[in-house]
Coordinates of C-alpha atoms in Angstrom, one line a residue:
X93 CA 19.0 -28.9 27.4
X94 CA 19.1 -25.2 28.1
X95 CA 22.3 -23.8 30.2
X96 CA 23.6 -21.2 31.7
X97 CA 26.9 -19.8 32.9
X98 CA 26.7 -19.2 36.3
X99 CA 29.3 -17.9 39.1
X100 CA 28.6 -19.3 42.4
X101 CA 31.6 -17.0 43.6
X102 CA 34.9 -15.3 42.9
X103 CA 37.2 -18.0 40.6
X104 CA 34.2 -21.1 41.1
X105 CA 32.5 -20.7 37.3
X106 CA 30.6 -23.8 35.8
X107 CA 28.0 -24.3 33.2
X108 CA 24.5 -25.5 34.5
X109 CA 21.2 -26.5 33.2
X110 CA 19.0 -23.9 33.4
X111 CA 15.5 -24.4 31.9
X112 CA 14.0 -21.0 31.0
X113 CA 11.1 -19.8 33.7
X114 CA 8.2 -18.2 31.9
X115 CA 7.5 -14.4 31.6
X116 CA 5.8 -13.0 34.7
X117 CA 3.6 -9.9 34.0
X118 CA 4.9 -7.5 32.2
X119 CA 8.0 -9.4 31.3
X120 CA 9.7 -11.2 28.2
X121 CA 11.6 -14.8 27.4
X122 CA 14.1 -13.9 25.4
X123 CA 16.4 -16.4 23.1
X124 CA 20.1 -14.9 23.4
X125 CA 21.9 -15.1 20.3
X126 CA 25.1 -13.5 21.6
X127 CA 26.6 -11.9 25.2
X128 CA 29.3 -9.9 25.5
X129 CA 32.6 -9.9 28.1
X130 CA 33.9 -6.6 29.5
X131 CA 35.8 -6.0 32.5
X132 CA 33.1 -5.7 34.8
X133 CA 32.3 -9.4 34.2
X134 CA 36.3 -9.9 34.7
X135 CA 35.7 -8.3 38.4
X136 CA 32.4 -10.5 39.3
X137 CA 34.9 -13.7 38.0
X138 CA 37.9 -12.4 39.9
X139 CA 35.6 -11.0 43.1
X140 CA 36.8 -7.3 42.7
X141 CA 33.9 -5.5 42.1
X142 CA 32.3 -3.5 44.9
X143 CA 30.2 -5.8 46.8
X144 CA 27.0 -3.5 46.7
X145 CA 27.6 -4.3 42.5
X146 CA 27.2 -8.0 42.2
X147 CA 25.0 -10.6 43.8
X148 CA 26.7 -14.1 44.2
X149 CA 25.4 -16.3 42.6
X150 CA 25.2 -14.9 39.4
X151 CA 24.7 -15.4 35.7
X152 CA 26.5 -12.4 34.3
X153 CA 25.6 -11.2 30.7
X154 CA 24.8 -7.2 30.6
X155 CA 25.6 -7.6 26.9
X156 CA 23.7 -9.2 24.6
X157 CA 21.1 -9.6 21.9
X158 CA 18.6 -11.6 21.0
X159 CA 15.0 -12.6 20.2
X160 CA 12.1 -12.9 21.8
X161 CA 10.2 -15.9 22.0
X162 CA 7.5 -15.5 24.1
X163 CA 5.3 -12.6 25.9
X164 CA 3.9 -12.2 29.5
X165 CA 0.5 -10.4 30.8
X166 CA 0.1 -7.3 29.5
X167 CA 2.8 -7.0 27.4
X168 CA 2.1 -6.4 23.4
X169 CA 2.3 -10.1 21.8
X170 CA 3.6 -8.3 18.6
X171 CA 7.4 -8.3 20.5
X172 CA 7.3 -11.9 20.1
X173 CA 9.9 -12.9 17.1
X174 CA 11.3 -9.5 17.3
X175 CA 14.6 -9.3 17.9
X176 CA 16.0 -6.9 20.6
X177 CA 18.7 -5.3 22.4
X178 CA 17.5 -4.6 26.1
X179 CA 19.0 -1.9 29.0
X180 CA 20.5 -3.4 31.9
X181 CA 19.2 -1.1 34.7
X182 CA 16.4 -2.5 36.2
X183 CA 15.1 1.6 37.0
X184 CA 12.1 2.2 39.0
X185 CA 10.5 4.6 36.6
X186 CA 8.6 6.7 39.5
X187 CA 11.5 8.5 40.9
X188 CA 12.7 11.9 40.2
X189 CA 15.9 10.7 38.6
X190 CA 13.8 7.7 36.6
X191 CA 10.6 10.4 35.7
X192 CA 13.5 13.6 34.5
X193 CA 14.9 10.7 32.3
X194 CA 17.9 9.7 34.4
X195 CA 17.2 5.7 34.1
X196 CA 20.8 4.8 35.5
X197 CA 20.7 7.4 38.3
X198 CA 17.1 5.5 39.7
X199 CA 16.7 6.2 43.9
X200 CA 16.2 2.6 44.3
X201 CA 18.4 0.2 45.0
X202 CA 21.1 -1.2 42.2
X203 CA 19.7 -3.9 40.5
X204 CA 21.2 -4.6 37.3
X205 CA 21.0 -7.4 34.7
X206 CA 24.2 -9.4 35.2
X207 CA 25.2 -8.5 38.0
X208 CA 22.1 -8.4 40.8
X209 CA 19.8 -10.1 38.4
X210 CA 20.5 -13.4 36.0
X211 CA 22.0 -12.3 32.8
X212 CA 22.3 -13.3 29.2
X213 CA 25.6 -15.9 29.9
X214 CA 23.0 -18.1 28.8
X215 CA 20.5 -19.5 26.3
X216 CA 17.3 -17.5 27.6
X217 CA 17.2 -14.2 29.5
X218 CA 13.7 -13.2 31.5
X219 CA 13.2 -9.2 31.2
X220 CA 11.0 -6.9 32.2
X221 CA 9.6 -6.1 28.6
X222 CA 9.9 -2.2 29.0
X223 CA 13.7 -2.0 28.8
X224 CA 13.6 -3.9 25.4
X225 CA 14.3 -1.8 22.5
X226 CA 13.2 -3.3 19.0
X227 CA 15.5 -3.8 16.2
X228 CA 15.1 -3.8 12.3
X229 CA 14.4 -7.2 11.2
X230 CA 17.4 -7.2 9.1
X231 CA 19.5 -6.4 12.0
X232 CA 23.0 -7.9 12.4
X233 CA 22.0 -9.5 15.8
X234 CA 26.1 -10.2 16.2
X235 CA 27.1 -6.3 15.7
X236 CA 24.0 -5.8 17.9
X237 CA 25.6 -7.0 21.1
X238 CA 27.6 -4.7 21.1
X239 CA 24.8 -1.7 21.6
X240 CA 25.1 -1.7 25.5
X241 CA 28.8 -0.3 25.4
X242 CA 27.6 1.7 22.8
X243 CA 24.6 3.0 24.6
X244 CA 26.9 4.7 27.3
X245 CA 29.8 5.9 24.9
X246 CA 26.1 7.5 23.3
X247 CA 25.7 8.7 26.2
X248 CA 29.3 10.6 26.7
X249 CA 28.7 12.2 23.0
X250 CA 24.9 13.7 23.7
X251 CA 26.1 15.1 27.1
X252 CA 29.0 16.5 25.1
X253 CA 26.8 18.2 22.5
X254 CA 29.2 18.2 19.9
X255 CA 28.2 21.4 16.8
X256 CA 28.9 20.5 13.3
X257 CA 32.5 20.9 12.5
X258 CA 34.1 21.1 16.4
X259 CA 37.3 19.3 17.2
X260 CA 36.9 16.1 19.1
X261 CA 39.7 14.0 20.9
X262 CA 38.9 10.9 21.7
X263 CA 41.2 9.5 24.4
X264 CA 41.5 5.6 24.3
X265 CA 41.7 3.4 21.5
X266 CA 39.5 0.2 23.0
X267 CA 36.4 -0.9 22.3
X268 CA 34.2 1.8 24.5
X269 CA 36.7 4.5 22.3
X270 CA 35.9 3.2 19.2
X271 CA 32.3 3.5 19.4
X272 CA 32.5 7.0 20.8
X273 CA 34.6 7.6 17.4
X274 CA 31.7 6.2 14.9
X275 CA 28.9 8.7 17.3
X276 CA 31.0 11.4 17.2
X277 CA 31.6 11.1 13.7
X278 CA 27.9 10.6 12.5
X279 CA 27.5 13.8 14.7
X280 CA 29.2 15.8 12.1
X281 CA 32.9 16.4 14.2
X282 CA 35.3 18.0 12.6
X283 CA 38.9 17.3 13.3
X284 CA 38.3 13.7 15.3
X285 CA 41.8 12.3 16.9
X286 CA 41.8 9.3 18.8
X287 CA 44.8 9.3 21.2
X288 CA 46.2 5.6 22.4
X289 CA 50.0 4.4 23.7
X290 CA 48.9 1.5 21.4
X291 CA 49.9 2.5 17.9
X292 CA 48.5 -0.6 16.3
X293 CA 45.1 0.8 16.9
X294 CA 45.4 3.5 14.5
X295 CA 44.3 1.9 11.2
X296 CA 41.0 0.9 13.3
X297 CA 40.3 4.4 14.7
X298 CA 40.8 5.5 11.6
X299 CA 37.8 2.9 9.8
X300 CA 35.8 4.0 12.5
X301 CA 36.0 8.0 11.6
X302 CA 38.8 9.3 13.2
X303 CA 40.7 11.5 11.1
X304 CA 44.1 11.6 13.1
X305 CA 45.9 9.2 15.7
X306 CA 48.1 10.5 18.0
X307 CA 50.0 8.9 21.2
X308 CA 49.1 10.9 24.3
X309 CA 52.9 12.8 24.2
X310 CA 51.7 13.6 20.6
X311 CA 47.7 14.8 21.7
X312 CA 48.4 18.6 22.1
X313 CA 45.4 21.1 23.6
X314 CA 42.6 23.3 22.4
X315 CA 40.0 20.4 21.6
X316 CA 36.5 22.0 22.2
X317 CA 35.3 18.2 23.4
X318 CA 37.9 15.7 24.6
X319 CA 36.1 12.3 25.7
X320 CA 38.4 10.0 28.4
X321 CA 37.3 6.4 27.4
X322 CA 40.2 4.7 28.5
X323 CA 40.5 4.4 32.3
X324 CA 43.6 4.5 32.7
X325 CA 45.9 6.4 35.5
X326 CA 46.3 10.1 34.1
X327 CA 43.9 10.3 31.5
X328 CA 41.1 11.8 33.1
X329 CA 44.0 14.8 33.8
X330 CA 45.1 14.7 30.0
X331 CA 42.1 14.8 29.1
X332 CA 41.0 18.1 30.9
X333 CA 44.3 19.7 29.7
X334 CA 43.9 18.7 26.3
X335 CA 40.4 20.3 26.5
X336 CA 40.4 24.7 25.3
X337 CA 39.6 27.4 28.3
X338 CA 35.4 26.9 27.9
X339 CA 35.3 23.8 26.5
X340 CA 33.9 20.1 27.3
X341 CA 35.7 17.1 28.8
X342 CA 33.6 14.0 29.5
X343 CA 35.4 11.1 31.7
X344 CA 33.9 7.7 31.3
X345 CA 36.7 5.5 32.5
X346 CA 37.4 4.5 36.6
X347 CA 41.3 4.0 36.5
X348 CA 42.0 0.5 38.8
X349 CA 44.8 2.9 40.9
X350 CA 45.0 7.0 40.3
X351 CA 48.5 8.4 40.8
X352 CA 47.7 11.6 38.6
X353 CA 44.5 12.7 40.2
X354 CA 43.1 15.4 39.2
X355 CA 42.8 18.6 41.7
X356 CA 40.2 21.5 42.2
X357 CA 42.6 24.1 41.1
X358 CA 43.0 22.5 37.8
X359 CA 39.5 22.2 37.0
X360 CA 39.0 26.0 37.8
X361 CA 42.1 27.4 36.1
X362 CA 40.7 25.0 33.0
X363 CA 37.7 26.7 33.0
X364 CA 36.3 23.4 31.1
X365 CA 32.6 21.8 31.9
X366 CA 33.3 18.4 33.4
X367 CA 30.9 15.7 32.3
X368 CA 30.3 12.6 33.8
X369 CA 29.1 9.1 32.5
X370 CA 27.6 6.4 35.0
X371 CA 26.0 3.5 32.7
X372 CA 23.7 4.5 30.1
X373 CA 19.6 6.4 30.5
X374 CA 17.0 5.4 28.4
X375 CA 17.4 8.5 25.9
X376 CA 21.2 7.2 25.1
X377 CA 20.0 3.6 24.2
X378 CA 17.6 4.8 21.9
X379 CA 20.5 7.7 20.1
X380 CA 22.8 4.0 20.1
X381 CA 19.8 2.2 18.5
X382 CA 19.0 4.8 16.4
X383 CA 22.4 5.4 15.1
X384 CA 22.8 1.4 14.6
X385 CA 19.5 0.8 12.3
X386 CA 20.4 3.5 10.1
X387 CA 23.8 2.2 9.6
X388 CA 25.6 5.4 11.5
X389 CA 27.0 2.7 14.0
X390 CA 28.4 -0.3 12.8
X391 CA 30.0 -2.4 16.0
X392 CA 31.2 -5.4 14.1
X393 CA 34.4 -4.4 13.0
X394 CA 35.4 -4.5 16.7
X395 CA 34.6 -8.0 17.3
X396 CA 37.8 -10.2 17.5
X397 CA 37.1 -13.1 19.6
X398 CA 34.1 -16.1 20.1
X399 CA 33.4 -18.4 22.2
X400 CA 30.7 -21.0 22.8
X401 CA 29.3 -20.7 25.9
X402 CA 30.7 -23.8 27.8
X403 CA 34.4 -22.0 27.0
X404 CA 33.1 -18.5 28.9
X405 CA 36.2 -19.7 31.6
X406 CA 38.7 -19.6 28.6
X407 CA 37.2 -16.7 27.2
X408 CA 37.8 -14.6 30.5
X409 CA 41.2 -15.8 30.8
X410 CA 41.7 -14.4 27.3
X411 CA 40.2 -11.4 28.3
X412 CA 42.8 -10.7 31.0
X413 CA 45.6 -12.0 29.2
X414 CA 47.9 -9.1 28.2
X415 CA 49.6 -10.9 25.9
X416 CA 46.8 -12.0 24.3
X417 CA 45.5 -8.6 21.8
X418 CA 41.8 -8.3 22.1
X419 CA 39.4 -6.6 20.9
X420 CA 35.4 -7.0 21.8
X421 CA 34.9 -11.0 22.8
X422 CA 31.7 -12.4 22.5
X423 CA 30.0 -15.6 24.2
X424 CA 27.6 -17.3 21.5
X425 CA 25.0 -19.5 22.9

């Protein structure tokens, strides 16, 4: 029997049959092989994410791969038995944001796989076929779950627009960090330091392309691109110091509390461009994609935890548990 993990509100979790509806027009049935948890599924379980971001009930599961199985009107029947990776903002495509390629800055209301829309917590996932992106048919379909994390650390490295040989500082030694290391990397950085309190992460960073690992009272200045990855409290301010006069910071990370904000003053006297990351346009899926078929990205390293589906409950708790070292945790249907 086909099921689902579904969250009928904050803390109430339970696994449910959940036979697969066909593909409407334009859309495709897709068999998951594996989901991903990250802590925006932690806030729908533990009800602390914005309420305009989640719509109870839910099946979360933004992350994910799979293959498809079957194909709706209009869409090309040659995507069935492909398997796919598939973006999570359900855009519009006809607003200005949508049509100058920002896909996760669409006018129209937030809708999102997994969080407004059922996700891939399950053993089918109904998609509008246009946000799938094919994979090699050799593809690691594991490793492959990973490409939606990796689709917005790709987007932090193309807004940062790293030259061959710049120094890079990566700050944040996680999963989301880790990613950004391996892009950077296959962009030809130079010097590339991931920065962590964590020390035990260094031998990782290190397999993923840094060349140095530092703790943040050991991370110094004059990067020409410093990428903040970790969202933590301060880091969005260490990473704009840490940044040269005329270089790039990019922040990606929402710290839960902020008691070293940032002020104007700072970013002037900096003199640094300030990017911004929210979620992941079209342009950085296919750069993660890209980077993943020809072997530049290779998530599975990062992987430390599965789960079968009817343990997603124990798998969150895991998740949260500090004591518990983590590293990406995976749901396989």
């Amino acid at each position: 029997m086909p099921r689902a993990v579904r969250i009928d509100s904050p803390q109430a979790l339970r696994v449910v049959a959940a036979e697969p509806e066909p593909p409407g027009h334009d859309e495709a049935l897709v068999e998951v092989a594996w989901s991903g948890i990250c802590g925006s599924d932690l806030e729908v379980y533990h009800g602390t994410r914005p309420p305009e971001f989640v719509r109870y009930p839910v099946v979360p599961g933004h992350e994910w791969s799979g293959t498809v199985v079957r194909a709706g009107a209009d869409v090309d029947p040659a995507l069935v038995g492909r398997k796919v990776v598939g973006e999570g903002f359900r855009n519009c495509g006809r607003c200005t944001a949508c049509r100058e390629g920002d896909t996760s800055l669409c006018s129209a209301a937030y809708d999102e796989t997994g969080f407004t829309q059922s996700g891939a917590w399950a053993d089918h996932l109904r998609i509008p076929a246009r946000l799938l992106h094919p994979l090699p048919d050799e593809a690691d379909l594991r490793a492959a779950a990973l490409l939606e994390p990796a689709a917005c650390m790709a987007s932090a490295v193309l807004k940062a627009d790293v030259r061959v040989g710049e120094s890079v500082a990566v700050i944040g030694g996680g999963t989301l960090g880790l990613l950004a290391t391996q892009l950077f990397a296959a962009a030809g950085a130079g010097s590339l330091v991931v920065v962590d309190p964590r020390t035990d992460r260094a031998e990782a960073a290190k397999a993923c392309g840094a060349t140095d690992f530092r703790t943040p009272d050991e991370l110094g200045d004059g990067f020409d691109v410093v990428l903040e990855a970790a969202g933590a409290s301060g880091t969005g301010r260490l990473a704009v110091r840490s940044t040269r006069r005329g270089g790039r910071t990019v922040l990606t990370g929402i710290a839960p509390e902020e008691h070293e904000p940032l002020t104007p003053a700072e970013l002037v006297g900096a003199a640094v461009t300030v990017h911004t990351v929210f979620g992941a346009p079209s342009r950085a899926w296919a750069h993660a994609v890209r980077a993943f078929a020809t072997g530049r990205l290779d998530p599975a390293p990062l992987i430390t935890h599965e789960y079968a589906l009817e343990d997603a409950e124990r798998a969150l708790h895991a998740l949260a548990d500090p004591a518990v070292p983590t590293g990406k945790v995976l749901l396989h249907p």
